[in-house]
Amino acid sequence: MAAAYGVPHVATGDMFRAAVADGSELGKRVRPYLDTGDLVPDDLTIDLIRERLAEEDGFVLDGFPRTMAQAEALDAMLDEIGKPLDAVILLQVSDEEATKRLRARAEQEGRADDSPEAIRNRLRLYHELTELVVDRYQLAGIEVIVDGEQTVDEVFAAIQDALEGVVTRR
Ligand code: AMP
């Protein structure tokens, strides 16, 4: 999606996995959280994003914010750099479908956090913490819901439609 619009794809999960692969100090600190599917503490996650966003003009954020504290910190950062969010895309997928897809990915890629226990933990944390963030953006009126259970091409087209709406409204 980001590539189609020529803007950087800023994915906290990818950044954390890269840090683990590099064996950096950050990687050593976050690895235990990634392995069990727990959330990395807010302060580490917010610092990582703050550094990255300062470098970019526009971006697609993926996997961030996942907690209310992260959402509030993001608001403050965006205020500071004068770049409000254009849209928040919620890809809606049932727990059953998410579990099925993650199990299939586990077979293909062998990601540590695609174990059955880590998958359950990640879904639990989503419902407990991230759904509040979803409600927050819904209230702010900038959230677009896309059915994430469609094919990849259909999801892509639905997101494109949603973004056209945003650009036209500007
Ligand atoms: P993902 O690739 O988005 O599924 O993220 C993989 C893992 O990275 C998550 O299970 C968390 O351990 C960590 N992670 C990614 N994004 C965040 C975030 N915004 N807050 C806390 N932990 C995160």
XYZ file of C-alpha atoms and ligand atoms in Angstrom:
193
model
C 0.000 0.000 0.000
C 2.730 2.428 1.021
C 4.705 1.570 -2.142
C 1.663 2.369 -4.320
C 1.531 5.858 -2.813
C 5.300 6.374 -2.719
C 5.443 6.865 1.047
C 7.479 4.893 3.588
C 5.884 1.918 5.337
C 6.679 2.317 9.021
C 5.888 -0.982 10.753
C 6.891 -1.301 14.397
C 6.830 -5.129 14.214
C 9.295 -5.081 11.271
C 11.517 -2.585 13.093
C 11.583 -4.725 16.238
C 12.307 -7.905 14.242
C 15.165 -6.113 12.440
C 16.599 -5.039 15.816
C 16.422 -8.657 17.058
C 18.123 -9.912 13.870
C 20.897 -7.296 14.274
C 21.469 -8.364 17.866
C 21.361 -4.665 18.870
C 20.756 -3.495 22.438
C 17.151 -2.716 21.501
C 16.816 -6.177 19.937
C 18.004 -7.875 23.131
C 15.511 -5.897 25.184
C 12.483 -6.540 22.981
C 13.071 -10.169 22.014
C 11.323 -11.724 25.035
C 8.176 -9.694 24.301
C 8.145 -10.640 20.641
C 8.656 -14.336 21.373
C 5.646 -14.555 23.679
C 3.422 -12.178 21.708
C 3.440 -9.595 24.508
C 3.491 -5.912 23.718
C 6.830 -4.144 23.923
C 6.630 -1.462 26.668
C 5.141 1.834 25.499
C 8.231 3.956 26.232
C 10.476 1.849 23.965
C 7.872 1.714 21.206
C 7.118 5.438 21.333
C 10.841 6.365 21.242
C 11.348 4.140 18.203
C 8.489 5.790 16.314
C 9.451 9.306 17.380
C 12.933 8.940 15.855
C 11.555 7.485 12.648
C 8.719 9.964 12.053
C 11.029 12.919 12.511
C 12.877 11.712 9.385
C 9.830 11.340 7.132
C 7.533 13.651 5.246
C 4.578 11.267 4.980
C 4.139 7.661 6.076
C 1.889 4.652 6.453
C 1.991 3.453 10.052
C 1.446 -0.277 10.479
C 0.955 -1.926 13.867
C 1.149 1.370 15.754
C -0.496 2.688 17.915
C -1.636 -0.410 19.788
C -2.348 1.154 23.206
C -4.034 4.359 24.379
C -0.692 5.679 25.701
C 0.826 5.166 22.236
C -2.146 6.886 20.559
C -1.824 9.888 22.875
C 1.927 10.084 22.302
C 1.348 9.892 18.531
C -1.129 12.793 18.695
C 1.426 14.892 20.545
C 4.203 14.010 18.046
C 2.014 14.799 15.043
C 0.940 18.094 16.606
C 4.572 18.977 17.116
C 5.517 18.317 13.490
C 2.227 19.732 12.158
C 1.140 16.576 10.311
C -2.301 15.311 11.296
C -3.397 11.779 10.364
C -5.367 11.662 7.111
C -7.046 8.349 7.844
C -7.020 5.303 10.071
C -7.748 2.016 8.298
C -9.170 -0.807 10.382
C -8.734 -4.175 8.691
C -11.486 -6.213 10.290
C -10.765 -9.934 10.638
C -12.429 -12.392 13.036
C -10.321 -14.179 15.636
C -11.043 -17.475 13.851
C -9.806 -16.200 10.486
C -6.784 -14.453 12.069
C -5.845 -17.676 13.868
C -6.200 -19.688 10.659
C -3.976 -17.264 8.727
C -1.344 -17.055 11.455
C -1.176 -20.867 11.706
C -0.641 -21.038 7.949
C 2.099 -18.389 8.225
C 3.716 -20.356 11.059
C 4.122 -23.287 8.677
C 5.592 -21.106 5.931
C 7.771 -18.670 7.879
C 8.215 -20.196 11.326
C 7.837 -16.903 13.220
C 8.274 -17.490 16.975
C 5.185 -15.427 17.764
C 2.981 -17.560 15.525
C 2.961 -20.397 18.080
C -0.562 -21.281 19.343
C 0.112 -19.692 22.788
C 1.582 -16.503 21.313
C -1.336 -16.196 18.863
C -3.835 -16.478 21.738
C -1.885 -13.894 23.714
C -1.715 -11.461 20.788
C -5.479 -11.728 20.183
C -6.180 -11.271 23.915
C -4.030 -8.132 24.027
C -5.716 -6.830 20.888
C -9.148 -7.099 22.513
C -7.948 -5.792 25.857
C -5.813 -2.838 24.743
C -5.959 -2.124 21.020
C -9.750 -2.144 20.656
C -9.827 0.983 22.839
C -7.593 2.679 20.282
C -9.969 1.561 17.513
C -12.900 3.162 19.387
C -10.916 6.338 19.873
C -10.296 6.854 16.146
C -13.887 5.893 15.354
C -15.059 8.668 17.664
C -12.646 11.080 16.001
C -14.391 10.252 12.686
C -11.205 9.415 10.772
C -11.517 5.641 10.807
C -12.436 3.606 7.745
C -13.395 -0.036 8.202
C -12.243 -2.483 5.539
C -13.245 -6.152 5.466
C -9.873 -7.860 5.879
C -11.295 -11.301 5.127
C -11.482 -10.567 1.408
C -8.696 -11.507 -1.012
C -5.491 -9.458 -1.003
C -6.552 -7.698 -4.248
C -9.988 -6.870 -2.851
C -8.520 -5.497 0.385
C -6.067 -3.392 -1.652
C -8.897 -1.988 -3.792
C -11.047 -1.248 -0.722
C -8.197 0.650 0.959
C -7.556 2.570 -2.251
C -11.241 3.567 -2.401
C -11.115 4.673 1.212
C -8.025 6.790 0.582
C -9.508 8.390 -2.549
C -12.345 9.555 -0.303
C -9.840 11.107 2.082
C -7.915 12.886 -0.659
C -11.151 14.247 -2.188
C -12.304 15.523 1.198
C -9.067 17.495 1.755
P 3.518 -7.288 14.248
O 4.547 -7.581 13.206
O 2.847 -5.954 14.039
O 2.532 -8.399 14.408
O 4.286 -7.154 15.652
C 5.050 -8.235 16.156
C 5.362 -7.983 17.623
O 6.146 -6.779 17.771
C 4.153 -7.772 18.527
O 3.558 -8.995 18.943
C 4.804 -7.021 19.702
O 5.583 -7.883 20.506
C 5.776 -6.092 18.969
N 5.097 -4.829 18.577
C 4.863 -4.392 17.310
N 4.234 -3.202 17.323
C 4.068 -2.877 18.625
C 3.457 -1.785 19.302
N 2.892 -0.767 18.623
N 3.476 -1.782 20.662
C 4.053 -2.788 21.362
N 4.615 -3.866 20.794
C 4.634 -3.920 19.431
